[in-house]
Amino acid sequence: MWNPDVYRQFQAERDRPFFDLTAQLPDFQPAFVTDLGCGTAHQTATLAERWPEAQVTGVDSSAEMLAQAAKLRNLRLVQADFSRWLPDTPQDLLLSNAALQWVPGHPALVPRLAAQVAPGGVFAFQVPGNFTAPSHLLLAELRSEPRWSKLLGAPERGPQSLSSLDPLEYADLLTPLGFRVDAWETTYLHLLHGPDAVLNWVRGTALRPVLARLSPGDAAEFEAEYGLRLRVAYPQGPSGTAFPFRRVFVVARRTA
Ligand SMILES: C[S@@+](CC[C@H](N)C(=O)[O-])C[C@H]1O[C@@H](n2cnc3c(N)ncnc32)[C@H](O)[C@@H]1O
């Protein structure tokens, strides 16, 4: 279950890569636009503003996220798993921000999604590239300790199964499929404020599926121990709590 309120806590930081991605889109007039893993769709809505004539669709599997999205106008919303979803018509812009990585082995999905892009159309996405950051490693370390591994079992969609490729690897996937690729990475230095800022951040994403598998009492204990380790790894400094966050971007235009 996604919690839109918790996820939105760091909205400015989470929105910035979406705008950095869309700033690199070509000057074109897409008629069919889809945002995969649109969440609350407030970003998707900016695509509808940019191309008012386009049919803009948001796809997400979470009923909670889509309930928020339904408050916005001019969007077509589809509740679906994007690893199986197929559009009715080829898309001029197929976009995804911070969502593809939730499908284990998502690189295998890339050619299938790319095939849904119309000639001259664009496949643009951003995925986190921070899976070896202390926030992820500490979570993996804690959950593999005997106290927790017997309750949590092997990670299915948990952080250990999350990963992403380097920019060149995405380019090498898409170029042979007839795309001209612009791929890059950015490490944002988020300076977070308040106590347990990194814990609060991770509560909205990678920690969520782990806690969902524990009883409320165990979840509170797990979170307290994880929070303790995060405070050591990410100390508060004079500028706040520094939380470097690497992200990988791809803007690929179909030329063939
Ligand atoms: C980290 S949020 C990003 C939301 C939005 N794109 C943003 O950047 O604010 C990831 C979203 O992807 C959705 N999601 C994850 N896996 C999905 C799947 N297989 N099919 C559809 N939606 C999925 C989740 O429900 C969630 O809303």
GROMACS .gro file of C-alpha atoms and ligand atoms in nm:
model
  283
    1MET     CA    1   0.000   0.000   0.000
    2TRP     CA    2   0.138   0.340  -0.098
    3ASN     CA    3   0.068   0.631   0.133
    4PRO     CA    4   0.037   0.947  -0.077
    5ASP     CA    5   0.075   1.176   0.228
    6VAL     CA    6   0.401   1.017   0.344
    7TYR     CA    7   0.536   1.004  -0.013
    8ARG     CA    8   0.455   1.372  -0.072
    9GLN     CA    9   0.651   1.483   0.236
   10PHE     CA   10   0.959   1.556   0.024
   11GLN     CA   11   0.765   1.667  -0.279
   12ALA     CA   12   1.007   1.936  -0.397
   13GLU     CA   13   1.301   1.694  -0.386
   14ARG     CA   14   1.102   1.417  -0.554
   15ASP     CA   15   0.958   1.648  -0.822
   16ARG     CA   16   1.289   1.797  -0.927
   17PRO     CA   17   1.408   1.494  -1.129
   18PHE     CA   18   1.074   1.488  -1.312
   19PHE     CA   19   1.130   1.847  -1.422
   20ASP     CA   20   1.496   1.780  -1.505
   21LEU     CA   21   1.379   1.488  -1.720
   22THR     CA   22   1.100   1.676  -1.898
   23ALA     CA   23   1.330   1.975  -1.960
   24GLN     CA   24   1.520   1.750  -2.203
   25LEU     CA   25   1.218   1.645  -2.408
   26PRO     CA   26   1.229   1.761  -2.769
   27ASP     CA   27   1.017   2.048  -2.890
   28PHE     CA   28   0.734   1.836  -3.030
   29GLN     CA   29   0.356   1.802  -3.016
   30PRO     CA   30   0.267   1.457  -2.884
   31ALA     CA   31  -0.096   1.351  -2.932
   32PHE     CA   32  -0.081   1.051  -2.698
   33VAL     CA   33   0.110   1.075  -2.371
   34THR     CA   34   0.130   0.816  -2.093
   35ASP     CA   35   0.292   0.843  -1.750
   36LEU     CA   36   0.373   0.497  -1.610
   37GLY     CA   37   0.359   0.478  -1.229
   38CYS     CA   38   0.202   0.823  -1.219
   39GLY     CA   39   0.132   0.810  -0.842
   40THR     CA   40  -0.077   1.108  -0.737
   41ALA     CA   41  -0.042   1.238  -1.098
   42HIS     CA   42   0.041   1.596  -0.999
   43GLN     CA   43   0.342   1.564  -1.232
   44THR     CA   44   0.130   1.404  -1.505
   45ALA     CA   45  -0.099   1.708  -1.484
   46THR     CA   46   0.192   1.930  -1.591
   47LEU     CA   47   0.217   1.725  -1.912
   48ALA     CA   48  -0.152   1.792  -1.980
   49GLU     CA   49  -0.086   2.164  -1.925
   50ARG     CA   50   0.213   2.157  -2.159
   51TRP     CA   51   0.016   1.977  -2.435
   52PRO     CA   52  -0.351   2.065  -2.382
   53GLU     CA   53  -0.451   1.894  -2.709
   54ALA     CA   54  -0.294   1.562  -2.612
   55GLN     CA   55  -0.468   1.267  -2.456
   56VAL     CA   56  -0.272   1.226  -2.131
   57THR     CA   57  -0.301   0.899  -1.941
   58GLY     CA   58  -0.166   0.809  -1.599
   59VAL     CA   59  -0.113   0.440  -1.523
   60ASP     CA   60  -0.064   0.317  -1.168
   61SER     CA   61  -0.137  -0.001  -0.977
   62SER     CA   62  -0.208   0.172  -0.644
   63ALA     CA   63  -0.571   0.252  -0.564
   64GLU     CA   64  -0.453   0.492  -0.288
   65MET     CA   65  -0.236   0.693  -0.529
   66LEU     CA   66  -0.506   0.697  -0.798
   67ALA     CA   67  -0.768   0.816  -0.548
   68GLN     CA   68  -0.555   1.129  -0.505
   69ALA     CA   69  -0.496   1.153  -0.879
   70ALA     CA   70  -0.871   1.143  -0.947
   71LYS     CA   71  -0.898   1.492  -0.793
   72LEU     CA   72  -0.710   1.632  -1.095
   73ARG     CA   73  -0.879   1.718  -1.423
   74ASN     CA   74  -0.793   1.651  -1.788
   75LEU     CA   75  -0.629   1.318  -1.714
   76ARG     CA   76  -0.727   0.968  -1.810
   77LEU     CA   77  -0.637   0.733  -1.525
   78VAL     CA   78  -0.588   0.360  -1.561
   79GLN     CA   79  -0.534   0.124  -1.270
   80ALA     CA   80  -0.296  -0.138  -1.410
   81ASP     CA   81   0.036  -0.308  -1.358
   82PHE     CA   82   0.257  -0.140  -1.617
   83SER     CA   83   0.461  -0.457  -1.658
   84ARG     CA   84   0.153  -0.604  -1.831
   85TRP     CA   85  -0.022  -0.289  -1.956
   86LEU     CA   86  -0.057  -0.222  -2.328
   87PRO     CA   87  -0.190   0.107  -2.470
   88ASP     CA   88  -0.477   0.111  -2.722
   89THR     CA   89  -0.263   0.316  -2.956
   90PRO     CA   90   0.115   0.379  -2.993
   91GLN     CA   91   0.230   0.658  -2.762
   92ASP     CA   92   0.410   0.973  -2.876
   93LEU     CA   93   0.546   1.018  -2.527
   94LEU     CA   94   0.587   0.730  -2.285
   95LEU     CA   95   0.724   0.866  -1.961
   96SER     CA   96   0.800   0.726  -1.619
   97ASN     CA   97   0.943   0.898  -1.313
   98ALA     CA   98   1.078   0.692  -1.022
   99ALA     CA   99   0.860   0.391  -1.095
  100LEU     CA  100   1.014   0.136  -1.336
  101GLN     CA  101   1.261   0.018  -1.071
  102TRP     CA  102   0.974  -0.123  -0.863
  103VAL     CA  103   0.942  -0.409  -1.112
  104PRO     CA  104   1.215  -0.661  -1.031
  105GLY     CA  105   1.432  -0.708  -1.339
  106HIS     CA  106   1.278  -0.399  -1.501
  107PRO     CA  107   1.545  -0.380  -1.778
  108ALA     CA  108   1.365  -0.678  -1.936
  109LEU     CA  109   1.057  -0.456  -1.951
  110VAL     CA  110   1.234  -0.177  -2.139
  111PRO     CA  111   1.212  -0.331  -2.492
  112ARG     CA  112   0.843  -0.418  -2.439
  113LEU     CA  113   0.764  -0.063  -2.332
  114ALA     CA  114   0.980   0.083  -2.610
  115ALA     CA  115   0.770  -0.111  -2.861
  116GLN     CA  116   0.466   0.096  -2.751
  117VAL     CA  117   0.633   0.419  -2.869
  118ALA     CA  118   0.517   0.561  -3.205
  119PRO     CA  119   0.772   0.648  -3.478
  120GLY     CA  120   0.923   0.986  -3.388
  121GLY     CA  121   0.794   0.940  -3.034
  122VAL     CA  122   0.990   0.951  -2.711
  123PHE     CA  123   1.047   0.708  -2.427
  124ALA     CA  124   1.169   0.908  -2.125
  125PHE     CA  125   1.229   0.778  -1.777
  126GLN     CA  126   1.413   0.839  -1.454
  127VAL     CA  127   1.506   0.570  -1.203
  128PRO     CA  128   1.698   0.599  -0.876
  129GLY     CA  129   2.057   0.478  -0.896
  130ASN     CA  130   2.125   0.475  -0.524
  131PHE     CA  131   2.082   0.110  -0.435
  132THR     CA  132   2.430   0.088  -0.285
  133ALA     CA  133   2.376   0.399  -0.069
  134PRO     CA  134   2.390   0.348   0.312
  135SER     CA  135   2.011   0.393   0.335
  136HIS     CA  136   1.961   0.080   0.122
  137LEU     CA  137   2.257  -0.119   0.254
  138LEU     CA  138   2.158  -0.062   0.617
  139LEU     CA  139   1.803  -0.171   0.545
  140ALA     CA  140   1.927  -0.488   0.371
  141GLU     CA  141   2.173  -0.556   0.655
  142LEU     CA  142   1.908  -0.519   0.926
  143ARG     CA  143   1.645  -0.728   0.753
  144SER     CA  144   1.895  -1.011   0.698
  145GLU     CA  145   1.974  -1.037   1.071
  146PRO     CA  146   1.823  -1.353   1.228
  147ARG     CA  147   1.577  -1.155   1.445
  148TRP     CA  148   1.417  -1.015   1.128
  149SER     CA  149   1.496  -1.258   0.846
  150LYS     CA  150   1.275  -1.524   1.003
  151LEU     CA  151   0.984  -1.278   1.007
  152LEU     CA  152   1.054  -1.112   0.676
  153GLY     CA  153   1.179  -1.406   0.468
  154ALA     CA  154   1.353  -1.347   0.139
  155PRO     CA  155   1.291  -1.005  -0.013
  156GLU     CA  156   1.042  -1.022  -0.300
  157ARG     CA  157   0.988  -0.663  -0.400
  158GLY     CA  158   1.203  -0.540  -0.114
  159PRO     CA  159   1.511  -0.324  -0.144
  160GLN     CA  160   1.745  -0.613  -0.220
  161SER     CA  161   1.553  -0.685  -0.537
  162LEU     CA  162   1.554  -0.320  -0.644
  163SER     CA  163   1.821  -0.209  -0.886
  164SER     CA  164   1.881   0.003  -1.190
  165LEU     CA  165   2.131   0.019  -1.474
  166ASP     CA  166   2.393   0.279  -1.557
  167PRO     CA  167   2.307   0.536  -1.826
  168LEU     CA  168   2.521   0.362  -2.091
  169GLU     CA  169   2.353   0.028  -2.022
  170TYR     CA  170   2.008   0.178  -2.089
  171ALA     CA  171   2.146   0.341  -2.405
  172ASP     CA  172   2.283   0.004  -2.519
  173LEU     CA  173   1.939  -0.150  -2.466
  174LEU     CA  174   1.751   0.115  -2.663
  175THR     CA  175   1.988   0.210  -2.947
  176PRO     CA  176   1.958  -0.128  -3.129
  177LEU     CA  177   1.579  -0.089  -3.108
  178GLY     CA  178   1.594   0.222  -3.327
  179PHE     CA  179   1.619   0.497  -3.064
  180ARG     CA  180   1.854   0.793  -3.045
  181VAL     CA  181   1.942   0.805  -2.678
  182ASP     CA  182   2.035   1.083  -2.439
  183ALA     CA  183   2.119   0.918  -2.103
  184TRP     CA  184   2.282   1.075  -1.801
  185GLU     CA  185   2.304   1.067  -1.424
  186THR     CA  186   2.278   1.329  -1.153
  187THR     CA  187   2.359   1.302  -0.784
  188TYR     CA  188   2.139   1.545  -0.594
  189LEU     CA  189   2.265   1.661  -0.260
  190HIS     CA  190   1.946   1.678  -0.059
  191LEU     CA  191   1.994   1.878   0.260
  192LEU     CA  192   1.712   1.754   0.479
  193HIS     CA  193   1.589   1.921   0.793
  194GLY     CA  194   1.448   1.796   1.121
  195PRO     CA  195   1.521   1.482   1.321
  196ASP     CA  196   1.525   1.143   1.148
  197ALA     CA  197   1.496   1.310   0.809
  198VAL     CA  198   1.640   1.017   0.613
  199LEU     CA  199   1.414   0.773   0.797
  200ASN     CA  200   1.116   0.992   0.704
  201TRP     CA  201   1.227   0.989   0.341
  202VAL     CA  202   1.267   0.611   0.326
  203ARG     CA  203   0.931   0.560   0.503
  204GLY     CA  204   0.770   0.687   0.182
  205THR     CA  205   0.951   0.435  -0.039
  206ALA     CA  206   1.190   0.144   0.032
  207LEU     CA  207   1.092   0.090   0.397
  208ARG     CA  208   0.723   0.069   0.311
  209PRO     CA  209   0.711  -0.289   0.174
  210VAL     CA  210   0.932  -0.413   0.461
  211LEU     CA  211   0.714  -0.270   0.740
  212ALA     CA  212   0.401  -0.393   0.564
  213ARG     CA  213   0.517  -0.748   0.630
  214LEU     CA  214   0.552  -0.698   1.007
  215SER     CA  215   0.300  -0.670   1.292
  216PRO     CA  216   0.260  -0.311   1.420
  217GLY     CA  217   0.478  -0.387   1.727
  218ASP     CA  218   0.756  -0.549   1.523
  219ALA     CA  219   0.737  -0.273   1.263
  220ALA     CA  220   0.790  -0.009   1.533
  221GLU     CA  221   1.089  -0.200   1.671
  222PHE     CA  222   1.239  -0.251   1.324
  223GLU     CA  223   1.194   0.115   1.240
  224ALA     CA  224   1.353   0.228   1.568
  225GLU     CA  225   1.663   0.014   1.507
  226TYR     CA  226   1.690   0.121   1.142
  227GLY     CA  227   1.647   0.485   1.247
  228LEU     CA  228   1.933   0.450   1.494
  229ARG     CA  229   2.167   0.320   1.222
  230LEU     CA  230   2.057   0.591   0.980
  231ARG     CA  231   2.136   0.862   1.235
  232VAL     CA  232   2.497   0.734   1.249
  233ALA     CA  233   2.530   0.705   0.870
  234TYR     CA  234   2.367   1.044   0.803
  235PRO     CA  235   2.460   1.280   1.086
  236GLN     CA  236   2.302   1.624   1.109
  237GLY     CA  237   2.547   1.898   1.013
  238PRO     CA  238   2.535   2.276   1.001
  239SER     CA  239   2.354   2.267   0.664
  240GLY     CA  240   2.110   1.993   0.764
  241THR     CA  241   2.128   1.618   0.703
  242ALA     CA  242   2.314   1.555   0.378
  243PHE     CA  243   2.140   1.283   0.178
  244PRO     CA  244   2.312   1.235  -0.160
  245PHE     CA  245   2.079   1.073  -0.410
  246ARG     CA  246   2.196   0.943  -0.749
  247ARG     CA  247   1.940   0.921  -1.027
  248VAL     CA  248   1.965   0.791  -1.384
  249PHE     CA  249   1.780   0.961  -1.672
  250VAL     CA  250   1.698   0.845  -2.024
  251VAL     CA  251   1.535   1.038  -2.307
  252ALA     CA  252   1.517   0.813  -2.613
  253ARG     CA  253   1.361   0.919  -2.944
  254ARG     CA  254   1.240   0.658  -3.189
  255THR     CA  255   1.406   0.719  -3.523
  256ALA     CA  256   1.316   0.390  -3.693
  257LIG     C1  257   0.795   0.632  -0.622
  257LIG     S1  258   0.629   0.647  -0.677
  257LIG     C2  259   0.646   0.766  -0.808
  257LIG     C3  260   0.518   0.836  -0.840
  257LIG     C4  261   0.531   0.950  -0.942
  257LIG     N1  262   0.580   0.904  -1.070
  257LIG     C5  263   0.624   1.056  -0.885
  257LIG     O1  264   0.739   1.064  -0.929
  257LIG     O2  265   0.581   1.129  -0.794
  257LIG     C6  266   0.616   0.495  -0.767
  257LIG     C7  267   0.476   0.472  -0.823
  257LIG     O3  268   0.482   0.360  -0.911
  257LIG     C8  269   0.369   0.279  -0.889
  257LIG     N2  270   0.404   0.144  -0.932
  257LIG     C9  271   0.504   0.066  -0.886
  257LIG     N3  272   0.508  -0.050  -0.952
  257LIG    C10  273   0.405  -0.045  -1.042
  257LIG    C11  274   0.358  -0.135  -1.142
  257LIG     N4  275   0.416  -0.254  -1.162
  257LIG     N5  276   0.253  -0.098  -1.218
  257LIG    C12  277   0.193   0.022  -1.199
  257LIG     N6  278   0.234   0.113  -1.107
  257LIG    C13  279   0.340   0.079  -1.030
  257LIG    C14  280   0.338   0.291  -0.742
  257LIG     O4  281   0.204   0.258  -0.713
  257LIG    C15  282   0.372   0.438  -0.716
  257LIG     O5  283   0.259   0.521  -0.732
   0.00000   0.00000   0.00000
